[in-house]
Coordinates of C-alpha atoms in Angstrom, one line a residue:
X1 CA 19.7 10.0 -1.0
X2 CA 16.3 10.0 1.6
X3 CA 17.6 10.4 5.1
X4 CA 18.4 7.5 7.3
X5 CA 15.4 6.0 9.3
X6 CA 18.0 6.7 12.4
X7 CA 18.5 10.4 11.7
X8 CA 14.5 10.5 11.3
X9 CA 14.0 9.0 14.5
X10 CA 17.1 11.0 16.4
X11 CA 15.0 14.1 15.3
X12 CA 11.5 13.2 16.2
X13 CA 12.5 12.0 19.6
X14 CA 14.4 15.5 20.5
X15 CA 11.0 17.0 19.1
X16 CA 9.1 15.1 21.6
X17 CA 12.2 16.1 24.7
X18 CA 12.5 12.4 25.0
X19 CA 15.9 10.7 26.1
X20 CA 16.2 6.9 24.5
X21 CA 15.6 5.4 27.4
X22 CA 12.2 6.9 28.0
X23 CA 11.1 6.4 24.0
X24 CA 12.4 3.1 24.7
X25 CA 10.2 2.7 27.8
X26 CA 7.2 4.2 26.1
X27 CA 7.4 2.2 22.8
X28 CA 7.7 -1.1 24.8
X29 CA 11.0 -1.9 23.0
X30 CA 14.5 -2.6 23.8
X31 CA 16.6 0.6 24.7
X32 CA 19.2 -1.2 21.8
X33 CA 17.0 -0.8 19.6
X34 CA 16.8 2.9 19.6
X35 CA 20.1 3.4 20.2
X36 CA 21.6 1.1 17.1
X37 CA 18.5 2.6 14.9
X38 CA 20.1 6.2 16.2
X39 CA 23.7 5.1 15.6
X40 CA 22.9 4.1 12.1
X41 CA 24.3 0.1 13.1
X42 CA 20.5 -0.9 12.3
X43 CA 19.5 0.4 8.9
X44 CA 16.0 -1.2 9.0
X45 CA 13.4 -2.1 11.3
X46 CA 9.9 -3.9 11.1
X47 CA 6.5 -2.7 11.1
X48 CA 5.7 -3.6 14.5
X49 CA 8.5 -1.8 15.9
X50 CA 7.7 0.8 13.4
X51 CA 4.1 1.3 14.9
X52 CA 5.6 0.6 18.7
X53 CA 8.2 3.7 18.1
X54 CA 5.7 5.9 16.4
X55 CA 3.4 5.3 19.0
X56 CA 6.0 6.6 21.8
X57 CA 6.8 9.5 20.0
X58 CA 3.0 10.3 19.5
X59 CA 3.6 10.6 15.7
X60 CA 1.8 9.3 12.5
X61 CA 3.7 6.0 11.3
X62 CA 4.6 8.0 8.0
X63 CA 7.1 10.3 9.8
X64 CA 8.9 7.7 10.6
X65 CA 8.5 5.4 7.2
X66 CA 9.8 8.6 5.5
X67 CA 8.7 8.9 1.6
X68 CA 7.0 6.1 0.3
X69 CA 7.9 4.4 -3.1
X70 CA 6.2 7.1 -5.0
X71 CA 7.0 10.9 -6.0
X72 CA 9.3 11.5 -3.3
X73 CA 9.2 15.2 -1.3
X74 CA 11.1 17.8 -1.2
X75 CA 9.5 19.9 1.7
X76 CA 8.5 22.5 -1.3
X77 CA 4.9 23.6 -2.1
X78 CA 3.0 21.0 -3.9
X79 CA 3.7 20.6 -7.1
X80 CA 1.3 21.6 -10.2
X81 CA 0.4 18.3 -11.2
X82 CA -0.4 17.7 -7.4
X83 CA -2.5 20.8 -6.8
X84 CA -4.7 19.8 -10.3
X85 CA -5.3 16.2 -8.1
X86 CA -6.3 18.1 -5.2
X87 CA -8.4 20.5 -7.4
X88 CA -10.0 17.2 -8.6
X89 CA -10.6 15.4 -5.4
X90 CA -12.0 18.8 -3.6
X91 CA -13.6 21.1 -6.6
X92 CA -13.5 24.7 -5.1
X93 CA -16.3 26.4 -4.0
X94 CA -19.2 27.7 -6.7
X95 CA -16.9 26.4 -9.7
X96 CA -19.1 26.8 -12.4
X97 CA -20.6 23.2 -14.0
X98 CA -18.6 21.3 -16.5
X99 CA -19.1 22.2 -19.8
X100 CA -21.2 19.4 -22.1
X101 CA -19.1 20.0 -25.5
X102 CA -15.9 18.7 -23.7
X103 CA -17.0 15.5 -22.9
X104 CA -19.9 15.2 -25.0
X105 CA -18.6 11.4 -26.4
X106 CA -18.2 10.3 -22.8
X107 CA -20.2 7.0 -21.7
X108 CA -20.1 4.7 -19.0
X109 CA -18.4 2.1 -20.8
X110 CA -15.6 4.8 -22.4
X111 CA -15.4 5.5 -18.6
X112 CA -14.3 2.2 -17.2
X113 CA -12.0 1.6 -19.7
X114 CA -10.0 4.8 -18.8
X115 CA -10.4 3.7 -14.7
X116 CA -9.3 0.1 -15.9
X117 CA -6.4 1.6 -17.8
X118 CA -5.6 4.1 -14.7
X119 CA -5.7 1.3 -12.2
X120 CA -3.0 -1.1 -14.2
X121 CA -0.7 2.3 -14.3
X122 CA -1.2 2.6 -10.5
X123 CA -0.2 -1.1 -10.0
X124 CA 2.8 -0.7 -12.4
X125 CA 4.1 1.7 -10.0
X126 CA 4.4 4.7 -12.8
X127 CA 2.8 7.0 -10.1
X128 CA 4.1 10.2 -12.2
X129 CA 2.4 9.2 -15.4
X130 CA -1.2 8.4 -13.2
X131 CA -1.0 12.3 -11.5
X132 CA -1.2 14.0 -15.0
X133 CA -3.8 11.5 -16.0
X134 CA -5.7 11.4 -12.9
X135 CA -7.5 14.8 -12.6
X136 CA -9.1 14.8 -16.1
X137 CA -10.3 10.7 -14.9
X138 CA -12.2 12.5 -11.7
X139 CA -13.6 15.1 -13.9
X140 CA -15.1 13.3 -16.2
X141 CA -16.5 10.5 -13.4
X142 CA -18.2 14.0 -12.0
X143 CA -19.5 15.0 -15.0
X144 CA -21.5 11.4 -15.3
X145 CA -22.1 11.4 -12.1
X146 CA -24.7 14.5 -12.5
X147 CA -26.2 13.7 -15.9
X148 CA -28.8 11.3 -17.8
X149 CA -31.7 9.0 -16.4
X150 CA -31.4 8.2 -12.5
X151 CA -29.9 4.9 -14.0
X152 CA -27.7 6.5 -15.7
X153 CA -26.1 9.1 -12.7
X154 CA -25.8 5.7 -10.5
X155 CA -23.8 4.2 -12.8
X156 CA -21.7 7.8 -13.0
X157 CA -21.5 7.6 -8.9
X158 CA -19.7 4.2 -9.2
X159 CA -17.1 5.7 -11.8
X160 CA -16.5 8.3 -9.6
X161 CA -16.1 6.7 -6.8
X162 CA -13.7 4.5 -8.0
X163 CA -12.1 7.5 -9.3
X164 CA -11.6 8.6 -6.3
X165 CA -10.7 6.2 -4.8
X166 CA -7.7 5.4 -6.7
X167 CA -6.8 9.5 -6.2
X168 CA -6.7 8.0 -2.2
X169 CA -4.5 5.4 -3.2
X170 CA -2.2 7.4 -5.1
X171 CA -2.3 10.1 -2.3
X172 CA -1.2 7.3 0.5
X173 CA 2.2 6.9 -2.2
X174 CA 2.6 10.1 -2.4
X175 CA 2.7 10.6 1.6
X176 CA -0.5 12.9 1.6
X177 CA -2.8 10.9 3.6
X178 CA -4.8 14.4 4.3
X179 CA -5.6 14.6 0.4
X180 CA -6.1 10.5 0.7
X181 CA -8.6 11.0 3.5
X182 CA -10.7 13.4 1.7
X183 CA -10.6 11.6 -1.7
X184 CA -11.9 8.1 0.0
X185 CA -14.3 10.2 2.1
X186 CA -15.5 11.4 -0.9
X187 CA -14.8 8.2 -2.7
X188 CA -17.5 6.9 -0.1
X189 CA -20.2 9.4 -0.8
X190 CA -20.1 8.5 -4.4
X191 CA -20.4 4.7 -3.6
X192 CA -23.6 5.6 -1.7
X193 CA -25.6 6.7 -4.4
X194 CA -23.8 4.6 -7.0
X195 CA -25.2 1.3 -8.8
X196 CA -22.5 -0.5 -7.1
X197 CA -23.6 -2.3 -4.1
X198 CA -19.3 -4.0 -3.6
X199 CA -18.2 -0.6 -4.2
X200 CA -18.8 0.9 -0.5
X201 CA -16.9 -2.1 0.8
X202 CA -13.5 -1.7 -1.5
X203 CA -13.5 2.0 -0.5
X204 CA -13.7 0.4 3.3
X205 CA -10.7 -1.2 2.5
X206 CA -8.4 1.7 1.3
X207 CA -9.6 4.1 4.4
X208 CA -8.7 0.9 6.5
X209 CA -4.7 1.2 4.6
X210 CA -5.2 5.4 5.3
X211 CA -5.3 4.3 9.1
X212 CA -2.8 1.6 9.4
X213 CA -0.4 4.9 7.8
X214 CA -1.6 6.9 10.5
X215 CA -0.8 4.1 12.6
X216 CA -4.5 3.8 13.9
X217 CA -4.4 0.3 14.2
X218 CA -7.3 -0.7 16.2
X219 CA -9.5 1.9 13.7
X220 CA -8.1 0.3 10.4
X221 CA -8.7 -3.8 12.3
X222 CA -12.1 -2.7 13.4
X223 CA -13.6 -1.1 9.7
X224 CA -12.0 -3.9 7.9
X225 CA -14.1 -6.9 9.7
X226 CA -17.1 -4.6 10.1
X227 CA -16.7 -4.3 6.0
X228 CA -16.2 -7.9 5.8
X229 CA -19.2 -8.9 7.8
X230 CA -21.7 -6.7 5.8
X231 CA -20.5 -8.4 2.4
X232 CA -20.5 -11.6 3.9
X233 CA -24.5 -10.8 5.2
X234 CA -25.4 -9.4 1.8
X235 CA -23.9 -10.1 -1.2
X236 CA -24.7 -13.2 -3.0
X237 CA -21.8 -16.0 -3.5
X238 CA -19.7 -14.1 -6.9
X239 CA -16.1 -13.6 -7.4
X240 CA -16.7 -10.4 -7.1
X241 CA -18.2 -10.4 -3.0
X242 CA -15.1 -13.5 -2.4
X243 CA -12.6 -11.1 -3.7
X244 CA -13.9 -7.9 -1.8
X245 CA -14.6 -10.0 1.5
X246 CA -11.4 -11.5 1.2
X247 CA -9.2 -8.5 0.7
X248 CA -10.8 -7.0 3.8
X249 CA -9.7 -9.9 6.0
X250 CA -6.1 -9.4 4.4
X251 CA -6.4 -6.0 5.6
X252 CA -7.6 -7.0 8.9
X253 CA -4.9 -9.2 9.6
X254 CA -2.4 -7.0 8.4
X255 CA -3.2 -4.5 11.1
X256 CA -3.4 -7.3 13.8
X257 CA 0.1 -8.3 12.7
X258 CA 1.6 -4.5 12.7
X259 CA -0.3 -4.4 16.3
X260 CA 2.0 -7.6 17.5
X261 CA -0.3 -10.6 16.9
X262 CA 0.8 -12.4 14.8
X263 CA -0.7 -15.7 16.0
X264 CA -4.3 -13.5 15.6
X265 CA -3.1 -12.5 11.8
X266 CA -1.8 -15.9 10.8
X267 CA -5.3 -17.4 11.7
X268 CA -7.0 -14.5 9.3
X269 CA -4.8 -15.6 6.7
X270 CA -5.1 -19.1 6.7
X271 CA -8.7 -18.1 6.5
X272 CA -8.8 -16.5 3.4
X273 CA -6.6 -18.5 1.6
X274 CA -8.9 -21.4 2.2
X275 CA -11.5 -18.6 0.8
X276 CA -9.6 -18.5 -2.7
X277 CA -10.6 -22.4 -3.6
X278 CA -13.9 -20.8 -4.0
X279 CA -13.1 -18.3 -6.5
X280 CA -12.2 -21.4 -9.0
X281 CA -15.6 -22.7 -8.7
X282 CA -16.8 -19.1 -9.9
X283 CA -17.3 -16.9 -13.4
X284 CA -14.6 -14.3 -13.1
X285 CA -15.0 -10.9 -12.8
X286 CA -16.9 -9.3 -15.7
X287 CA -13.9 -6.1 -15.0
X288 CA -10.9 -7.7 -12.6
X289 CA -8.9 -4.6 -12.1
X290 CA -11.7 -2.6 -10.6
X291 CA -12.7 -5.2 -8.3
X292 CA -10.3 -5.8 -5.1
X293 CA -6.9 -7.7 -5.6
X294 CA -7.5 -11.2 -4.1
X295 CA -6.4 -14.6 -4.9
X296 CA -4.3 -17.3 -3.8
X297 CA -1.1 -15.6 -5.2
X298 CA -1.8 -12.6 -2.9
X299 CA -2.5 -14.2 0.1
X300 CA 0.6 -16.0 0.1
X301 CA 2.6 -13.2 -0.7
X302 CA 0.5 -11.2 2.0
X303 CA 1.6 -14.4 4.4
X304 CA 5.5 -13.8 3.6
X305 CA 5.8 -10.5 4.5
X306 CA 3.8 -11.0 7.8
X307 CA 6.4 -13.8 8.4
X308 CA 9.1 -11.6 7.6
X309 CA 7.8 -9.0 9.5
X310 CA 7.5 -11.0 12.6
X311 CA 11.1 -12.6 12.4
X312 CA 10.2 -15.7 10.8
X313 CA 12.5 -15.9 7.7
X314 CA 12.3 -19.7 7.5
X315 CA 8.5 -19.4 7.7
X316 CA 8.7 -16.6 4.9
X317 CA 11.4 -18.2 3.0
X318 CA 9.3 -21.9 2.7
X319 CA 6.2 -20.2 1.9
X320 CA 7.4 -18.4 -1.3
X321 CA 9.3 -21.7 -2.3
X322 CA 8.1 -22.2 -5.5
X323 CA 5.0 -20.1 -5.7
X324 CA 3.7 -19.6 -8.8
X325 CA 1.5 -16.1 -9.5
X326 CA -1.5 -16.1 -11.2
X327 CA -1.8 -14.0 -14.3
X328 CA -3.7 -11.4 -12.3
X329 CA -1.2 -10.6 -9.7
X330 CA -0.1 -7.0 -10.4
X331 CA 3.5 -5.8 -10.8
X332 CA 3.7 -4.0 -7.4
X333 CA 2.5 -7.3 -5.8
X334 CA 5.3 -9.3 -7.4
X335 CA 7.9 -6.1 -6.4
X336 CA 6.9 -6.7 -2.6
X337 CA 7.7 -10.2 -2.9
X338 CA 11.0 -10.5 -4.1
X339 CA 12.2 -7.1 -1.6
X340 CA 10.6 -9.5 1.3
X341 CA 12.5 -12.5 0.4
X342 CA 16.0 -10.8 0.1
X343 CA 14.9 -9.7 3.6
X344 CA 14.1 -12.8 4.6
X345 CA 17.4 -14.2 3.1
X346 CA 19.3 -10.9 5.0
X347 CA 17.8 -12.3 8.0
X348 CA 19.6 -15.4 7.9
X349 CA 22.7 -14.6 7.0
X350 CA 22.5 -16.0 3.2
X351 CA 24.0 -12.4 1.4
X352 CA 24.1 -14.3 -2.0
X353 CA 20.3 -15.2 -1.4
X354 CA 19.6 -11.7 -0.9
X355 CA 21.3 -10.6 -3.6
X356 CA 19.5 -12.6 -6.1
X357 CA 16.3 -11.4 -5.1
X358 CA 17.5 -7.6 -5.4
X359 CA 18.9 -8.5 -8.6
X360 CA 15.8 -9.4 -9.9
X361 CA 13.6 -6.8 -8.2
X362 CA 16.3 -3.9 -9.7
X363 CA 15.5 -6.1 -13.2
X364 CA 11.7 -6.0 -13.1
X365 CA 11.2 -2.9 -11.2
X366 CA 14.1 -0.2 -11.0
X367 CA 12.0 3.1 -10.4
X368 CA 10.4 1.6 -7.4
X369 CA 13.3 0.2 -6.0
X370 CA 15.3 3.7 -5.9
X371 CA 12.4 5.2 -3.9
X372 CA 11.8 2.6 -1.4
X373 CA 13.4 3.0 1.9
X374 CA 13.5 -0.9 3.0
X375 CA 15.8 -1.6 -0.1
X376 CA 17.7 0.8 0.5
X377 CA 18.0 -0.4 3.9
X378 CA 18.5 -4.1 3.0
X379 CA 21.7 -3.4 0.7
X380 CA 23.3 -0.8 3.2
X381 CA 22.9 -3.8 5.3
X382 CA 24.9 -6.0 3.1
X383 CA 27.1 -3.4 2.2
X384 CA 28.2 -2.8 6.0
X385 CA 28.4 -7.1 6.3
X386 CA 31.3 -9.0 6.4
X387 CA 30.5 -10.7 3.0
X388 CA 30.0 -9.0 -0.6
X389 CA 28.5 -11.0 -3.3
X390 CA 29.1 -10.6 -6.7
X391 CA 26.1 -8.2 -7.7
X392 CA 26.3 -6.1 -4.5
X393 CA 28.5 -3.5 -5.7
X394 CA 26.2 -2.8 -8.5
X395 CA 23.0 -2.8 -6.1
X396 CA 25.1 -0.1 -3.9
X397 CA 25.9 2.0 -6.6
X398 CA 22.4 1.9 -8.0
X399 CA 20.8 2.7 -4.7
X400 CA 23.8 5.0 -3.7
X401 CA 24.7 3.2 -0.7
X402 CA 28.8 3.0 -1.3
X403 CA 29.8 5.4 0.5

């Protein structure tokens, strides 16, 4: 079982020779707080608090969030499949060119089918299956990227930065925000000599996520509405410039919540989902899974784990009511929902509520579920409460949690 966020945090503060009054004092939060974190009584807390305590420890938010729902760490030298994605992302020095005769049937098209096929593997959450696919996807991207008609190595630059950028992506899941960093930086090059004028913009996006994990909040607020301004200025009115702008003010609000303001974040979002009427009135996508996820569906899903987040369960609770998600709302989308509603019921007391929603999130998503800390959290919570359901013995067991 992943250790407990209190034995993390126990550790990290006696690394910083910090009592829990001072790291109290320092985060801005109560000294209860720490203490019932510490004492194991809390088994959860939210992402403000989060970034507050990560802050007074002078740490990156991911040593406190522990191993995201990906391909948890052991502490052991990186794996083969991992070193082959880092190999990917950062060729080593003088490697001799690609040879023709292995990818002599590759085109452009061929391409974007594999990166369209890669991304719906990333969203289903099967991050072990995208690492041994992944490094022969950047490969090939590289290989366009340097061949053909000027035309032609454009539209290579835009496969490849995509590429790469979904190697960031899968490097934020895995906890190796270094190895994300350089993929996106890299991801970013690509985009500036690619055929892809939105493409610059996305990558904007993901190195805005890379900083909210590092808990550079301010960094990750400011390159998301500098990103959204500059599509906003030049792109012309398609799906694919209402999606990109309006995932980038998703993002930007997200790291004004995580930063406290919530009244600031609740704004952004009402903003963009007035933004989403638009998309109806406008040909979809020509490629939907390589453009930014944006719709109505995600915005309100974005709005009820803000409200969750910020201790509004009733808020949370009365905006999923009845929501209906459109077609193109990936899996992991749909997985965040129904873990922040059983929050949300947790919150207020409702332990058969809660228990639905984990039900159905163990149904529809199981792998995920094992691997992500706040589930884990919300059914040790219900394990330790007064009431049991019927269904919670089985969630405990799953999850390990009966003890």
């Amino acid at each position: 079982m992943a250790e407990h966020l209190g034995d993390r945090l126990a550790r990290l503060r006696r690394l910083a020779d910090l009592t829990q009054e001072v790291l109290a004092e320092r985060s801005g939060i109560s000294v209860d707080v720490v203490k019932k974190l510490e004492q194991k009584r809390k088994h959860s807390a939210r992402l403000p608090t989060l970034h507050a305590l990560a802050k007074g420890l002078g740490v990156e938010l991911t040593a406190l969030l522990g191993d995201p729902p990906g391909v948890p760490s052991t502490g052991d030298v990186d794996s083969p499949q991992l070193v082959a994605l880092r190999r990917a992302v950062m060729p080593p020095m003088f490697a001799p060119p690609p040879d023709p005769s292995d990818t002599e049937r590759l085109t452009v098209p061929l391409m974007r089918r594999e990166l369209t096929d890669a991304w719906t593997i990333y969203h289903d959450a099967n991050f072990g299956q995208l690492m041994a696919a992944l490094p022969g996807i950047v490969n090939d991207a590289r290989f366009l990227a340097s061949v053909g008609t000027p035309e032609d190595r454009a539209a290579g630059q835009a496969a490849l930065g995509k590429a790469l950028q979904l190697a960031g992506h899968l490097a934020i899941r895995l906890g190796k925000v270094d190895l994300a960093l350089s993929a996106l930086e890299r991801a970013m090059m690509a985009a500036d000599q690619s055929s892809d004028p939105l493409l610059a913009s996305m990558i904007s996006n993901s190195v805005a996520w890379n900083y909210q994990r590092q808990n550079r909040l301010d960094d990750a607020t400011h390159l998301a509405v500098y990103a959204a301004d500059k599509v906003e200025r030049e792109q012309q009115d398609t799906a694919e410039s209402v999606r990109v702008w309006g995932g980038l003010v998703m993002s930007a609000a997200t790291s004004a919540a995580r930063s406290g303001d919530y009244d600031t974040a609740s704004d952004m979002m009402a903003t963009a989902e007035k933004a989403t009427k638009r998309l109806a009135k406008l040909p979809p996508p020509t490629d939907g899974k390589l453009v930014s996820v944006f719709s109505r569906s995600s915005v309100r899903i974005e709005r009820v784990r803000l409200a969750v987040q910020h201790e509004r369960p009733d808020k949370a609770l009365q905006l999923a009511k009845g929501m209906r998600l459109s077609a193109d709302t990936p899996p992991s989308w749909r997985t965040w929902l129904l873990l922040d509603v059983a929050r949300a019921h947790t919150d207020l007391g409702d332990a058969e509520g809660a228990v639905r929603a984990l039900t159905r999130l163990r149904e529809v998503a199981p792998a995920w579920m094992r691997h992500h800390t706040l589930a884990v959290a919300i059914v040790s919570d219900l394990w330790a409460g007064p009431a049991r359901p019927p269904g919670l013995r089985k969630l405990a067991e799953f999850l390990g949690v009966t003890s």
